[in-house]
Amino acid sequence: MRSCLWEVQVVTSFGIGRVVESTDDKYAKGEIVTGPFLPVAEYCVVPSDFIIKKIEPNGDIPLPDYLSCLGVPGFAAWVGIEVLGEPKAGSNVFISAAAGGVGMYAGQLAKLRGCRVVGSTGSDEKVILVKEEFGYDEAFNYKKETDLDAALSKYFPDGIDMYLDNVGGKMLEAVLNHVNEGARISLCGMISEYNKVWTEREGVRNLLNMVGKGVRMEGFMVGSPSHLARLGDFAREMEGHLRQGRIRSKHKIYHGVESFLESLQSLFSSSNMGKVILQVKPS
Amino acid sequence: MRSCLWEVQVVTSFGIGRVVESTDDKYAKGEIVTGPFLPVAEYCVVPSDFIIKKIEPNGDIPLPDYLSCLGVPGFAAWVGIEVLGEPKAGSNVFISAAAGGVGMYAGQLAKLRGCRVVGSTGSDEKVILVKEEFGYDEAFNYKKETDLDAALSKYFPDGIDMYLDNVGGKMLEAVLNHVNEGARISLCGMISEYNKVWTEREGVRNLLNMVGKGVRMEGFMVGSPSHLARLGDFAREMEGHLRQGRIRSKHKIYHGVESFLESLQSLFSSSNMGKVILQVKPS
């Protein structure tokens, strides 16, 4: 297998880099490429099979968009909403972690389908952001409206038809008390659960509601072969939205490899807004 | 709306009766008919719209089969396995409450699809029943093999591809620790949960596994419009299996309306085997 040495410029688990050296004819020094699961490092050597895309350096799409709207969060939002959720025009859609990397695109995609969209998030500032910037119809701060059942009764008087879950635990349980017949739940991630041993997690006690309401709940990883097979469809649709100005992004860029821990920690403290990007070297 | 007076002969929530009097020309005195949700009573007056099928009195299928194999349990097993589970030949299929009304047909349908089928049930006698009578490859008594995780490791060394859940709670949680990539879980019912207020139910703590493994879990009621639309497909397929001797049944028939409570209680005590039928009057 041929390999090439990259100068890593911008890195998340999915990253963008400039080729520094290459033993693979397909990639030349100076080219900009993307690949999944890059290490947090200024330089790295990777098998060239890991590269999934070359980016035109003078294209009309800014580099960070390849990591957000056209990267993992955008693709996750698209799979969760369009592939698994399939909401119809007029459906009542709920999205947790609405101001996060996935949530911001999920809400916008559901709005583009003609849905009524409500989000939950962790600060009043983010409530304003998702409503004013991302077009959510309603949003609430779960740290203030701590009675989740009451909040969902208030924001979903006609019940929930589709839920994109980014948090798990108590929020998922509350949603299952408000689902309509045939509701869909896409499980994208469960930020409330990651840092716990599973036996210490709070269980969801009302899965029986899924029987009575005929609910379908499906978990997904964007890296699974069945979803990756749709990457081309996603890229075409999302680049269209982006070029037509139908999708907005918010990025929080941390600078320098030494900021890595701070950037990672922001995901767990409710302090981040939009997609968190770590730029390990100045471009 | 026209109505007719039935003499109820055999009743579950779904029943068979003989028409005693009718003001609807479609149904004549003496005809045998089936309908859902009959009261537990020797006679009842029902709108004739509630009748879903006339049964030929001298047909080749015994009356109880219309309540089991061709009735709600057979249809529930068919929806759970064929419509929602879609197991492939060679898939590893697990069925809880395997000796119950739904479980006995679910296992046989999965075997007809070429799957490897394992069931859990509540007595050694029922373990023998499901293996010898219904063709399960393996079965275990969850009251003896109380470490469900160890039991599933033993019976599913290659993981679980499809699970038909009739019990919920701890069994569902254990299954989620053994699911393969893309596994399907059909939620048919949760016998362990019915008699509890939902906040007192034991929660399922490892739903996060659904994200990592891309698991789809779907609840269903056979009476929902989307499933009822498939009733004709089901009846054709199941009657074919029955006439060709590919499906076996076990019925426990209680006699007399005074046996109702005893028959109902048997569903919750692990004492029943196969489909429980209450024959309210001698035929």
Short mmCIF file of C-alpha atoms in Angstrom, two decimals, chain A residues 2-257:
data_model
loop_
_atom_site.label_atom_id
_atom_site.label_comp_id
_atom_site.label_asym_id
_atom_site.label_seq_id
_atom_site.Cartn_x
_atom_site.Cartn_y
_atom_site.Cartn_z
CA ARG A 2 1.34 3.41 -0.94
CA SER A 3 1.37 6.17 1.63
CA CYS A 4 1.87 9.91 1.81
CA LEU A 5 2.99 12.34 4.46
CA TRP A 6 0.46 15.04 5.26
CA GLU A 7 0.78 18.38 6.83
CA VAL A 8 -2.41 18.38 8.85
CA GLN A 9 -4.06 21.79 8.73
CA VAL A 10 -7.49 21.42 10.24
CA VAL A 11 -8.42 18.39 12.26
CA THR A 12 -11.40 16.86 13.96
CA SER A 13 -11.96 13.13 13.95
CA PHE A 14 -12.43 13.91 10.28
CA GLY A 15 -9.78 16.26 8.88
CA ILE A 16 -8.39 18.31 6.04
CA GLY A 17 -4.70 18.42 5.21
CA ARG A 18 -2.18 19.45 2.59
CA VAL A 19 0.01 16.73 1.05
CA VAL A 20 3.65 17.23 1.98
CA GLU A 21 5.05 14.09 0.41
CA SER A 22 3.39 11.26 -1.47
CA THR A 23 4.43 7.91 -2.88
CA ASP A 24 1.00 7.53 -4.53
CA ASP A 25 0.74 9.07 -8.01
CA LYS A 26 -2.88 10.02 -7.37
CA TYR A 27 -1.83 12.64 -4.81
CA ALA A 28 0.74 15.35 -5.45
CA LYS A 29 2.59 17.62 -3.08
CA GLY A 30 0.50 20.68 -2.22
CA GLU A 31 -2.91 19.15 -2.89
CA ILE A 32 -5.65 19.56 -0.30
CA VAL A 33 -7.33 16.29 0.76
CA THR A 34 -9.81 15.07 3.35
CA GLY A 35 -9.86 11.86 5.35
CA PRO A 36 -11.61 10.35 8.36
CA PHE A 37 -10.13 9.71 11.77
CA LEU A 38 -6.94 11.72 11.51
CA PRO A 39 -4.80 11.91 14.63
CA VAL A 40 -4.61 15.23 16.44
CA ALA A 41 -1.16 16.13 15.10
CA GLU A 42 0.53 18.66 12.87
CA TYR A 43 1.92 15.95 10.57
CA CYS A 44 0.97 12.36 10.02
CA VAL A 45 1.67 9.50 7.66
CA VAL A 46 -1.47 7.74 6.41
CA PRO A 47 -2.20 5.07 3.81
CA SER A 48 -3.45 6.87 0.70
CA ASP A 49 -6.56 4.63 0.74
CA PHE A 50 -7.68 6.70 3.72
CA ILE A 51 -8.09 9.80 1.56
CA ILE A 52 -11.68 10.20 0.48
CA LYS A 53 -11.69 13.48 -1.44
CA LYS A 54 -9.49 16.09 -3.11
CA ILE A 55 -10.58 19.67 -2.59
CA GLU A 56 -10.02 22.37 -5.21
CA PRO A 57 -7.96 25.04 -3.45
CA ASN A 58 -9.75 27.90 -5.19
CA GLY A 59 -13.28 26.49 -5.00
CA ASP A 60 -16.28 28.54 -3.91
CA ILE A 61 -16.77 26.58 -0.66
CA PRO A 62 -14.64 27.59 2.33
CA LEU A 63 -12.49 24.80 3.79
CA PRO A 64 -14.30 24.58 7.18
CA ASP A 65 -17.56 23.76 5.39
CA TYR A 66 -16.00 20.50 4.22
CA LEU A 67 -15.71 19.52 7.88
CA SER A 68 -19.20 20.66 8.92
CA CYS A 69 -21.98 21.08 6.38
CA LEU A 70 -20.34 18.70 3.88
CA GLY A 71 -18.53 16.64 6.53
CA VAL A 72 -19.52 14.32 9.32
CA PRO A 73 -22.10 16.55 11.08
CA GLY A 74 -23.89 17.43 7.85
CA PHE A 75 -23.89 13.81 6.72
CA ALA A 76 -25.12 12.63 10.13
CA ALA A 77 -27.96 15.17 10.05
CA TRP A 78 -28.86 14.08 6.51
CA VAL A 79 -28.90 10.35 7.37
CA GLY A 80 -30.88 10.99 10.56
CA ILE A 81 -33.48 13.21 8.92
CA GLU A 82 -33.69 12.20 5.28
CA VAL A 83 -32.78 8.51 5.29
CA LEU A 84 -34.13 7.27 8.64
CA GLY A 85 -36.58 9.94 9.74
CA GLU A 86 -38.33 10.65 6.44
CA PRO A 87 -40.51 13.40 7.91
CA LYS A 88 -43.39 14.64 5.77
CA ALA A 89 -44.39 18.26 5.20
CA GLY A 90 -46.23 19.38 8.31
CA SER A 91 -44.64 16.75 10.58
CA ASN A 92 -43.72 17.79 14.10
CA VAL A 93 -39.97 17.29 14.42
CA PHE A 94 -37.91 17.50 17.61
CA ILE A 95 -34.12 17.79 17.72
CA SER A 96 -31.97 17.69 20.86
CA ALA A 97 -28.56 19.36 21.05
CA ALA A 98 -30.09 21.63 18.41
CA ALA A 99 -27.21 24.13 18.40
CA GLY A 100 -24.55 21.44 18.00
CA GLY A 101 -22.81 20.37 14.82
CA VAL A 102 -25.47 17.84 13.86
CA GLY A 103 -28.46 19.67 15.31
CA MET A 104 -27.98 22.88 13.36
CA TYR A 105 -28.12 21.04 10.03
CA ALA A 106 -30.83 18.59 11.09
CA GLY A 107 -33.23 21.41 11.91
CA GLN A 108 -32.52 23.18 8.63
CA LEU A 109 -33.00 19.98 6.60
CA ALA A 110 -36.33 19.30 8.35
CA LYS A 111 -37.43 22.89 7.65
CA LEU A 112 -36.52 22.41 3.97
CA ARG A 113 -38.94 19.44 4.02
CA GLY A 114 -41.72 21.69 5.31
CA CYS A 115 -41.77 20.40 8.89
CA ARG A 116 -42.48 22.26 12.10
CA VAL A 117 -39.19 22.03 14.01
CA VAL A 118 -38.49 22.47 17.72
CA GLY A 119 -35.07 22.11 19.35
CA SER A 120 -33.69 21.74 22.84
CA THR A 121 -30.37 23.20 23.82
CA GLY A 122 -28.36 24.21 26.90
CA SER A 123 -28.42 28.02 27.05
CA ASP A 124 -30.66 30.99 26.26
CA GLU A 125 -28.02 32.24 23.83
CA LYS A 126 -28.28 28.99 21.88
CA VAL A 127 -32.09 29.11 21.94
CA ILE A 128 -31.83 32.47 20.14
CA LEU A 129 -29.16 31.11 17.77
CA VAL A 130 -31.19 28.13 16.56
CA LYS A 131 -34.34 30.19 16.07
CA GLU A 132 -32.76 33.22 14.43
CA GLU A 133 -29.86 31.64 12.57
CA PHE A 134 -31.08 28.13 11.76
CA GLY A 135 -34.80 28.81 11.40
CA TYR A 136 -36.19 26.55 14.12
CA ASP A 137 -39.85 27.36 14.84
CA GLU A 138 -39.31 26.99 18.57
CA ALA A 139 -36.52 26.07 20.96
CA PHE A 140 -36.11 25.72 24.71
CA ASN A 141 -33.28 25.66 27.24
CA TYR A 142 -33.48 22.28 29.00
CA LYS A 143 -31.50 23.68 31.93
CA LYS A 144 -34.32 26.13 32.65
CA GLU A 145 -37.29 24.03 31.55
CA THR A 146 -36.19 21.06 33.62
CA ASP A 147 -39.61 19.37 33.59
CA LEU A 148 -39.05 17.84 30.17
CA ASP A 149 -42.50 16.31 30.09
CA ALA A 150 -44.12 19.72 30.63
CA ALA A 151 -41.84 21.32 28.06
CA LEU A 152 -42.74 18.74 25.40
CA SER A 153 -46.46 19.13 26.20
CA LYS A 154 -46.05 22.85 25.67
CA TYR A 155 -44.04 22.75 22.44
CA PHE A 156 -45.76 19.71 20.94
CA PRO A 157 -49.49 20.04 21.60
CA ASP A 158 -50.04 17.70 18.62
CA GLY A 159 -47.34 15.20 19.61
CA ILE A 160 -43.98 14.32 18.06
CA ASP A 161 -43.72 12.63 14.65
CA MET A 162 -39.94 12.51 14.40
CA TYR A 163 -37.10 12.89 16.89
CA LEU A 164 -33.40 13.15 16.16
CA ASP A 165 -31.72 12.13 19.40
CA ASN A 166 -28.27 13.45 20.19
CA VAL A 167 -28.46 13.13 23.97
CA GLY A 168 -30.24 9.92 25.10
CA GLY A 169 -31.28 9.29 28.72
CA LYS A 170 -34.02 11.39 30.27
CA MET A 171 -34.74 13.36 27.09
CA LEU A 172 -35.32 10.20 25.06
CA GLU A 173 -37.58 8.87 27.80
CA ALA A 174 -39.59 12.10 27.87
CA VAL A 175 -39.98 12.03 24.08
CA LEU A 176 -41.42 8.49 24.23
CA ASN A 177 -44.30 9.89 26.30
CA HIS A 178 -45.20 12.30 23.47
CA VAL A 179 -44.80 10.24 20.31
CA ASN A 180 -47.53 9.99 17.72
CA GLU A 181 -48.61 6.81 15.94
CA GLY A 182 -45.83 5.62 13.64
CA ALA A 183 -43.24 8.10 14.97
CA ARG A 184 -39.61 7.73 13.91
CA ILE A 185 -36.64 8.21 16.21
CA SER A 186 -33.13 8.47 14.78
CA LEU A 187 -30.43 7.81 17.35
CA CYS A 188 -27.41 9.83 16.30
CA GLY A 189 -25.52 9.89 19.58
CA MET A 190 -26.08 10.13 23.31
CA ILE A 191 -23.88 12.85 24.75
CA SER A 192 -25.43 12.36 28.22
CA GLU A 193 -24.27 8.74 28.28
CA TYR A 194 -20.76 8.59 26.84
CA ASN A 195 -18.84 9.10 30.06
CA LYS A 196 -20.65 6.45 32.07
CA VAL A 197 -20.22 2.70 32.38
CA TRP A 198 -23.42 1.33 30.86
CA THR A 199 -24.69 -0.22 34.08
CA GLU A 200 -24.54 3.25 35.65
CA ARG A 201 -26.61 4.89 32.96
CA GLU A 202 -30.17 5.91 33.64
CA GLY A 203 -32.41 3.47 31.87
CA VAL A 204 -35.27 4.33 29.55
CA ARG A 205 -38.35 2.91 31.29
CA ASN A 206 -41.12 3.48 28.77
CA LEU A 207 -40.04 1.54 25.68
CA LEU A 208 -43.43 -0.18 25.93
CA ASN A 209 -44.84 3.02 24.39
CA MET A 210 -43.08 1.96 21.19
CA VAL A 211 -45.42 -1.03 20.99
CA GLY A 212 -48.62 0.94 21.50
CA LYS A 213 -47.63 3.67 19.06
CA GLY A 214 -45.81 1.54 16.48
CA VAL A 215 -42.62 3.59 16.86
CA ARG A 216 -39.48 2.84 14.88
CA MET A 217 -36.16 3.76 16.56
CA GLU A 218 -32.93 3.33 14.68
CA GLY A 219 -29.34 4.00 15.63
CA PHE A 220 -26.70 4.86 13.08
CA MET A 221 -23.04 5.57 12.47
CA VAL A 222 -22.24 7.54 9.35
CA GLY A 223 -19.24 5.30 8.76
CA SER A 224 -21.31 2.14 8.30
CA PRO A 225 -21.20 0.71 4.75
CA SER A 226 -24.95 1.10 4.13
CA HIS A 227 -24.85 4.81 4.94
CA LEU A 228 -21.48 5.49 3.28
CA ALA A 229 -23.02 4.17 0.07
CA ARG A 230 -25.23 7.29 0.09
CA LEU A 231 -22.33 9.75 0.47
CA GLY A 232 -22.58 10.85 -3.16
CA ASP A 233 -26.33 11.57 -2.90
CA PHE A 234 -25.70 13.54 0.26
CA ALA A 235 -22.84 15.58 -1.20
CA ARG A 236 -24.86 16.53 -4.29
CA GLU A 237 -27.89 17.59 -2.27
CA MET A 238 -25.96 19.44 0.43
CA GLU A 239 -23.64 21.28 -2.00
CA GLY A 240 -26.80 22.38 -3.82
CA HIS A 241 -28.31 23.72 -0.59
CA LEU A 242 -25.03 25.42 0.30
CA ARG A 243 -24.53 27.12 -3.07
CA GLN A 244 -28.18 28.25 -3.12
CA GLY A 245 -27.82 29.75 0.38
CA ARG A 246 -30.41 27.42 1.89
CA ILE A 247 -28.12 26.11 4.64
CA ARG A 248 -26.26 28.18 7.23
CA SER A 249 -23.33 27.09 9.37
CA LYS A 250 -21.72 28.15 12.59
CA HIS A 251 -18.15 27.12 13.36
CA LYS A 252 -16.10 27.51 16.47
CA ILE A 253 -12.46 27.25 15.46
CA TYR A 254 -9.80 26.55 18.08
CA HIS A 255 -6.23 27.35 17.05
CA GLY A 256 -3.14 25.25 17.69
CA VAL A 257 -2.75 21.63 18.65
#
